[in-house]
């Protein structure tokens, strides 16, 4: 990961983790907790930032609410691009989920347009897809101590076979 991304996201994570969960919203809106690290990854590639879309956020929230009961890592199979995340416990932040997705950059080989060594990189390529303009995300704490489910939806969607993200 580039030094710029690491520095930007490091500052964001420091600010978010230094405040408690209830005061988090005083420092960062939920949208910015998702947007800042994703747009930092895009900025490192000299791409336009994505904009927060309330309709995509509603879609993400509706789907996250369905996953609240079982916390399964299943995609919605809807009309948008989608990244999903699950973490045990209840302390996961949007920025941590996004960082997990962005960290897949190390497994993406641009020249072969594929993930190296059987690793995942599709979450990363969805975040940095150059044609994607809008994003909306949601986070829920699952019932029965099953963890945290986080999802982001992207429009227009990406990750088409044979198409490079940028």
Backbone as a ProteinNet text record, in pm:
[ID]
protein_1_A
[PRIMARY]
XXXXXXXXXXXXXXXXXXXXXXXXXXXXXXXXXXXXXXXXXXXXXXXXXXXXXXXXXXXXXXXXXXXXXXXXXXXXXXXXXXXXXXXXXXXXXXXXXXXXXXXXXXXXXXXXXXXXXXXXXXXXXXXXXXXXXXXXXXXXXXXXXXXXXXXXXXXXXXXXXXXXXX
[TERTIARY]
85.2	0	90.1	50.7	136.7	144.6	250.3	270.7	160	109.6	1.5	-124.7	-160.8	-279.8	-259.6	-144.4	-118.5	-124.3	-67.4	-68	-208.8	-284.3	-420.3	-508.5	-504.1	-588	-539.9	-409.3	-356.3	-407.9	-410.1	-463.2	-610.7	-684.7	-827.9	-851.4	-779.1	-797.8	-758.1	-652.4	-611.4	-720.6	-776.8	-883.1	-1006.5	-1042.2	-1161.8	-1139.9	-1024.6	-1002.3	-975.4	-931.2	-901.8	-1027.7	-1137.3	-1262.4	-1347.3	-1433.7	-1517.7	-1632	-1700.3	-1801.2	-1912	-1953.7	-2064	-2023.1	-1897.4	-1855.3	-1800.8	-1789.8	-1740.9	-1815.9	-1947.9	-2026.7	-1999.6	-1947.2	-1910.2	-1791.8	-1706.1	-1586.5	-1606.1	-1673.5	-1690.9	-1833.4	-1896.4	-2025.9	-2002.2	-2102.4	-2090.3	-2045.2	-2101	-2064	-1914.4	-1859.7	-1717.6	-1628.9	-1677	-1598.4	-1579.7	-1678.9	-1667.7	-1594.2	-1626	-1574.6	-1425.9	-1380.1	-1242.5	-1139.7	-1141.6	-1038.5	-1055.4	-1179	-1198	-1149.4	-1181.4	-1136.3	-986.6	-925.6	-779.3	-714.6	-771.7	-719.3	-734.9	-846	-869.3	-775.5	-755.7	-667.4	-525.1	-480.6	-346	-328.7	-438.6	-436.3	-479.6	-492.6	-532.8	-672.1	-763	-901.7	-992.1	-1104	-1205.6	-1260.3	-1293.2	-1352.7	-1495.5	-1537.3	-1677.5	-1758.6	-1885.8	-1978.4	-2071.7	-2112.6	-2208.4	-2345	-2413.2	-2545.5	-2645.3	-2740.4	-2838	-2923.1	-2950.7	-3028.5	-2948.3	-2820.4	-2735.3	-2719.7	-2711	-2699.5	-2826.7	-2943.3	-3069	-3071.9	-3029	-3023	-2929.8	-2812.2	-2715.2	-2773.9	-2842.8	-2901	-3009.5	-3093.7	-3198.5	-3137.4	-3032.1	-2969.5	-2897.1	-2827	-2756.7	-2857	-2973.2	-3076.4	-3119.9	-3123.3	-3156.1	-3046.2	-2922	-2807.9	-2790.6	-2856.5	-2846.5	-2886.1	-2972.6	-3022.5	-2921.8	-2843.7	-2750.8	-2605.7	-2583.8	-2449	-2369.1	-2437.5	-2368.2	-2308.6	-2191.5	-2124.8	-2183.4	-2303	-2371.4	-2394.3	-2374.3	-2401.8	-2551.9	-2595.1	-2736.8	-2778.6	-2681.8	-2710.3	-2801.1	-2786.6	-2865.1	-2801.1	-2851.2	-2805.9	-2675.9	-2615.5	-2497.2	-2374.3	-2258.4	-2137.5	-2147.8	-2081	-2100	-1976.1	-1936.9	-1835.7	-1903.5	-1869	-1923.7	-1809.5	-1837.1	-1737.3	-1808	-1742.4	-1790.7	-1674.2	-1700.5	-1601.2	-1666.8	-1599.6	-1655.3	-1646.9	-1731.7	-1737.4	-1821	-1819.1	-1902.4	-1825.8	-1694.1	-1616.5	-1565.7	-1611.5	-1560.3	-1613.3	-1523.6	-1562.9	-1570.6	-1642.1	-1643	-1501.9	-1418.4	-1282.1	-1202.7	-1224	-1153.5	-1198.6	-1327.9	-1378	-1318.4	-1320.6	-1265.9	-1116.4	-1044.4	-901.2	-877.3	-964.6	-951.7	-967.2	-1061.1	-1080.4	-960.8	-916.2	-806.1	-675.6	-659.9	-536.3	-518.2	-624.8	-615.3	-534.4	-498.8	-418.3	-291.6	-233.3	-107.7	-125.5	-247.9	-274	-320.2	-336.9	-384.6	-268.1	-265.1	-165.4	-234	-202.3	-267	-241.9	-118.4	-82.7	-156	-180.6	-258.5	-406.2	-436.1	-572.6	-632.2	-553.9	-599.6	-539.1	-593.2	-542.1	-427.9	-321.8	-205.7	-219.7	-162.9	-151.5	-280.6	-389.7	-516.1	-575.5	-522.5	-571.1	-692.6	-761.8	-873.6	-822	-881.9	-851.5	-972.1	-1083.6	-1203.8	-1264.3	-1246.2	-1296.4	-1217.9	-1085.8	-1000.3	-1037.8	-1049.7	-1078.6	-1215.3	-1309.7	-1439.8	-1424	-1345	-1323.5	-1259.5	-1162.8	-1087.3	-1134.6	-1248.7	-1299.3	-1321.9	-1256.2	-1256.7	-1394.3	-1479.2	-1611.4	-1712.7	-1682.8	-1776.2	-1777.7	-1895.9	-1912.5	-1978.3	-2061.1	-2140.8	-2126.3	-2137.8	-2129.4	-2226.7	-2278.4	-2360.7	-2334.2	-2323.8	-2281	-2365.6	-2353.4	-2425.8	-2349.9	-2377.6	-2316.2	-2425.1	-2427.5	-2517.9	-2442.5	-2485.9	-2439.5	-2539.9	-2492.2	-2580.8	-2632.8	-2752.4	-2816.9	-2739.7	-2753.2	-2696.5	-2545.2	-2482.9	-2337.3	-2266.2	-2331.7	-2273.5	-2172.8	-2153.7	-2053	-2110.8	-2034.9	-2071.4	-2070.8	-2173.4	-2185.2	-2181.7	-2093.8	-2077.9	-2085.2	-2154.9	-2166.2	-2160.4	-2101.8	-2102.6	-2151.7	-2232.8	-2282.6	-2232	-2196.5	-2128.7	-2206.7	-2214.2	-2283.5	-2204.4	-2180	-2208.1	-2120.7	-2171.5	-2096.4	-1973.3	-1888.2	-1766	-1733.6	-1604.6	-1551.9	-1608.8	-1609.1	-1650.6	-1529.2	-1549.6	-1441.2	-1380.4	-1246.8	-1174.6	-1163.4	-1230.1	-1226.7	-1136.2	-1041	-953.5	-1028.1	-997.6	-1067.6	-1027.2	-906.1	-857.8	-755.6
-116.3	0	123	224.9	342.2	415.5	491.8	567.2	669.1	729.7	827.3	763.8	646.7	577.8	542.8	485.5	447.1	567	678.5	797.5	851.2	861.6	913.9	824.8	696.1	603.2	591.2	596.7	592.4	706.7	826.2	942.2	922.3	875	850.1	748.5	636.7	532.9	583.4	661.9	718.3	807.2	893.3	981.5	904	804.6	726.4	642.8	577	490.1	568.1	693.8	771.4	826	824.1	867.4	744.8	752.8	635.8	630.6	516.9	495	599.1	642.2	737.4	875.8	911.9	1043.7	1040.6	921.4	908.9	998	1000.8	1077.9	1226.9	1270.9	1411	1444.9	1349.6	1374.5	1339.6	1233.3	1186	1135.9	1177.6	1118.2	974.9	894.3	755.7	751.9	839.3	842.6	867.3	961.4	992	880	804.3	690.1	587.5	577.6	489.4	557.9	683.5	753.4	787.7	839.6	889.6	782.8	664.1	567	515.1	501.8	455.4	560.8	686.4	791.8	815.4	784	792.1	690	569.7	467.5	512.3	576.7	626.9	743.3	830.2	945.1	900.5	793.9	742.3	698.7	667.5	629.6	744.6	863.7	985.9	974.3	914.1	898.6	998.1	1025.2	1109.7	1040.2	1117.6	1056.3	1009.9	910.2	868.5	963.6	974.6	1055.1	962.8	1006.7	931.2	942	830.3	826.9	772.5	855.8	810.6	692	681.6	567.5	437.6	443.6	325	291.7	394.5	371.6	304.8	346.2	281.7	135.5	110.8	-26.4	-109.5	-54.4	-124.2	-150	-51.6	-66.6	-173.3	-174.2	-276.3	-415.9	-430.1	-561.1	-597.6	-502.1	-527.8	-569.2	-506.7	-542.8	-688.9	-739.7	-880.6	-971.7	-930.4	-1010.2	-1000.6	-907.2	-888.7	-1016.1	-1095.9	-1215.4	-1330.5	-1341.9	-1455.4	-1412.9	-1290	-1234.5	-1313.6	-1378.5	-1457.2	-1367.2	-1405.2	-1331.4	-1373.8	-1326.9	-1353.5	-1220.9	-1220.3	-1100	-1087	-964.2	-937.8	-977.7	-990.2	-1019.7	-915.7	-792.3	-681	-619.2	-503.4	-439.3	-359.6	-357.9	-275.5	-361.5	-298	-361.5	-367.2	-463.3	-478.9	-537.5	-477.5	-533.8	-564.1	-679.5	-714.8	-750.5	-735.5	-759	-814.9	-908.1	-957	-960.6	-919.8	-929.5	-976.5	-1061.9	-1109.1	-997.5	-1004.3	-897.7	-782	-670.9	-559.5	-429	-432.7	-309.6	-269.1	-331.4	-301.3	-169.4	-90.5	38.6	27.4	119.8	122.9	133.4	216.1	233.4	103.2	22.1	-105.9	-201.2	-202.3	-286	-239.9	-109	-55.1	-86.1	-75.1	-106.6	-253.7	-341.9	-483.6	-498.8	-426.8	-433.5	-375	-258.3	-190.3	-269.3	-340.9	-417.4	-528.1	-560.3	-660.2	-610.1	-482.3	-426.7	-508.4	-555.8	-632.3	-760.2	-808.5	-931	-905.7	-777.7	-746.3	-719.8	-791.4	-769.5	-702.7	-575.5	-497.5	-558.2	-601.2	-645.8	-772.9	-862.2	-981.6	-962.1	-849.4	-817.8	-934.1	-981.2	-1093.8	-1087.1	-1169.1	-1180.2	-1280.7	-1248	-1337.7	-1444.3	-1558.8	-1666	-1712.4	-1710.5	-1756.5	-1665.2	-1545	-1449.1	-1372.3	-1305.3	-1219	-1079.4	-1016.9	-877.2	-804.3	-872.2	-812.8	-700.2	-702.4	-590.4	-464.5	-479.8	-366.7	-312.4	-401.6	-354.5	-288.6	-327.9	-260.2	-118	-101.5	31.5	126	76.6	164.7	158.7	103.6	98.8	241.3	278.2	417.6	467.8	382.1	427.4	441.8	386.2	396.7	540.1	594.3	733.7	749.5	652.1	665.7	542.4	565.6	456.5	485.1	380.2	389.1	265.1	282.3	172.5	165.9	54.4	37.1	-59.6	-47.8	-133.8	-174.7	-303.1	-350.7	-441.5	-439.9	-537.3	-650.9	-770.7	-885.8	-933.8	-991.6	-1042.3	-1160.9	-1180.9	-1297.7	-1299	-1181.8	-1175.7	-1234.6	-1233	-1293.9	-1205.1	-1082.6	-995.9	-873.9	-819	-697.7	-729.5	-684.2	-699.6	-560.4	-542.9	-414.2	-438.6	-349.4	-361.5	-224.5	-220.7	-101.5	-142.7	-56.8	-78.2	33.5	-4.3	84.8	95.2	218	239.2	337.4	307.5	180	68.7	-56.1	-169.3	-200.3	-286.9	-323.3	-469.5	-499	-634.7	-727.1	-677.4	-760.6	-836.5	-962.5	-1046.2	-980.5	-970.2	-913.3	-762.1	-695	-548.4	-503.3	-419.5	-366.4	-260.3	-250.3	-151.1	-7.6	12.4	147.4	139.4
0	0	0	-74.9	-84.5	49.1	63.7	186.5	207.5	98.3	109.3	165.4	113.5	164.7	310.8	342.6	481	574.9	533.7	618.8	636.9	527.7	535.6	621	593.7	667.7	811.9	833.2	969.2	1054	997.8	1069.5	1099.5	999.9	1019.8	1130.7	1125.6	1227.2	1365.4	1372.3	1499.9	1557.7	1475.5	1523.6	1566.3	1485.9	1518.5	1643.6	1653.2	1768.4	1896.1	1884.5	2005.3	2070.9	1999.7	2060.2	2088	2188.9	2214.9	2115.1	2108.1	2004.7	2008.8	2126.2	2132.6	2086.1	2100.7	2054.8	1913	1855.5	1718.9	1622.7	1634.3	1541	1553.8	1668.5	1681.4	1593	1564.2	1485.2	1338.7	1311.7	1174.2	1156.5	1051.3	1020.6	974.7	983.5	937.9	792.2	711	569.1	553.2	627.1	613.7	665.6	763.7	811.4	699.9	612	496.3	381.1	355	238	244.7	356.5	363.5	326.1	385.4	346.4	203.9	156.3	18.7	-80.5	-52.9	-143.1	-132.7	-19.8	-8.9	-102.3	-108.7	-199.6	-344.6	-375.3	-510.7	-542	-445.2	-462.5	-495.3	-432	-456.9	-602.3	-669.1	-810.4	-901.2	-842.5	-913.4	-974.7	-899.2	-944.3	-874.5	-939.2	-876.7	-753.3	-650.2	-530.9	-558.9	-484.8	-489.8	-402.7	-433.7	-355.1	-277.7	-160.1	-79.1	-143.4	-156.4	-217.4	-115.2	-71.4	29.6	-16	-147	-195.7	-183.1	-215.6	-198.5	-50.2	33.4	178.2	231.4	181.2	222.9	178.5	55.3	5.6	94.7	123.3	208.6	347.3	403.4	536.9	538.7	434.9	428	421.8	343.2	333.5	463.2	521.2	647.6	755.6	756.1	854.2	838.2	716.1	693.9	747.9	732.1	778.5	929.4	992.5	1138	1213.8	1156.9	1225.7	1224.1	1115.1	1105.6	1085.1	1044.5	1024.1	920.6	826.5	724.5	617.4	571.2	463.5	329.3	303	176.9	106.7	-24.7	-102.6	-127.8	-148.8	-173	-313.8	-404.9	-545.8	-608.4	-563.1	-615.4	-738.1	-777.8	-902	-889.1	-771.6	-747.6	-722.6	-734.5	-685.4	-534	-472.3	-327.9	-262.2	-152.1	-62.9	69.3	128.2	258.9	353.3	481.4	586.2	708.5	776.3	904.1	1001.3	1124.9	1230.3	1358.1	1433.8	1561.1	1664.8	1763.2	1863.4	1811.4	1884.3	1840.6	1822.7	1823	1817.5	1680.9	1576	1442	1389.5	1330.1	1273.1	1121.2	1058.3	912.2	853.9	912.8	861.1	866.9	968.5	977.1	866.8	837.8	728.5	595.9	572.4	448.2	437.6	547.9	544.9	509.2	555.1	518.6	367.1	309.8	164.8	90.5	134.7	66.9	79.8	188.6	209.1	104.9	32.9	-73.6	-192.4	-192	-301.4	-322.5	-214.7	-224.6	-306.2	-319.2	-394.3	-537.1	-573.4	-708.5	-802.2	-913.8	-1017.5	-1135.9	-1155.3	-1261.4	-1399.2	-1424	-1559.1	-1599.2	-1504.9	-1537.8	-1503.3	-1439.8	-1396.2	-1317.1	-1220.1	-1139.6	-999.7	-913.6	-777	-777.9	-706.8	-705.3	-597.8	-625.1	-527.8	-464.3	-537.9	-483.4	-376.3	-365.1	-265.2	-318.1	-228.6	-267.3	-299.8	-401.2	-431.2	-488.2	-500.5	-559.1	-478.8	-346.7	-265.7	-300.9	-311.4	-347.7	-485.2	-584.8	-720.2	-729.5	-645.2	-643.8	-590	-484.8	-426.3	-527.3	-604.2	-693	-838.2	-864.3	-1001.7	-1050.3	-1158.2	-1202.7	-1245.2	-1295	-1341.3	-1228.4	-1112.8	-1000.6	-949.5	-930.3	-888.5	-752.1	-713.8	-591.6	-503.3	-373.1	-276.6	-162.5	-104.7	16	98.5	229	315.3	441.2	511.8	638	727.3	855	956.4	1054.5	1090.5	1194.8	1290.1	1416	1514	1511.2	1488.4	1472.7	1607.9	1602.5	1723	1779.8	1908.1	1974.5	1979.7	1973.8	1982.5	1862.8	1748	1628	1556.1	1601.4	1541.3	1474.3	1382.4	1309.1	1160.4	1091.6	947.1	885.9	786.3	719.3	569.8	499.9	355.2	290.3	171.5	87	-51	-110.5	-245.2	-335.8	-459.4	-552.8	-683.2	-737.1	-863.6	-948.2	-1075	-1138.1	-1079.6	-1088.8	-1033.5	-1117.7	-1065.9	-1137.1	-1121.7	-1134.4	-1124.1	-1231.8	-1355.5	-1466.3	-1519.9	-1554.1	-1604.1	-1728.1	-1725.6	-1838.8	-1839	-1748.4	-1742.9	-1628.3	-1657	-1553.5	-1472.4	-1343	-1260.5	-1294	-1345	-1379.4	-1491
[MASK]
++++++++++++++++++++++++++++++++++++++++++++++++++++++++++++++++++++++++++++++++++++++++++++++++++++++++++++++++++++++++++++++++++++++++++++++++++++++++++++++++++++++

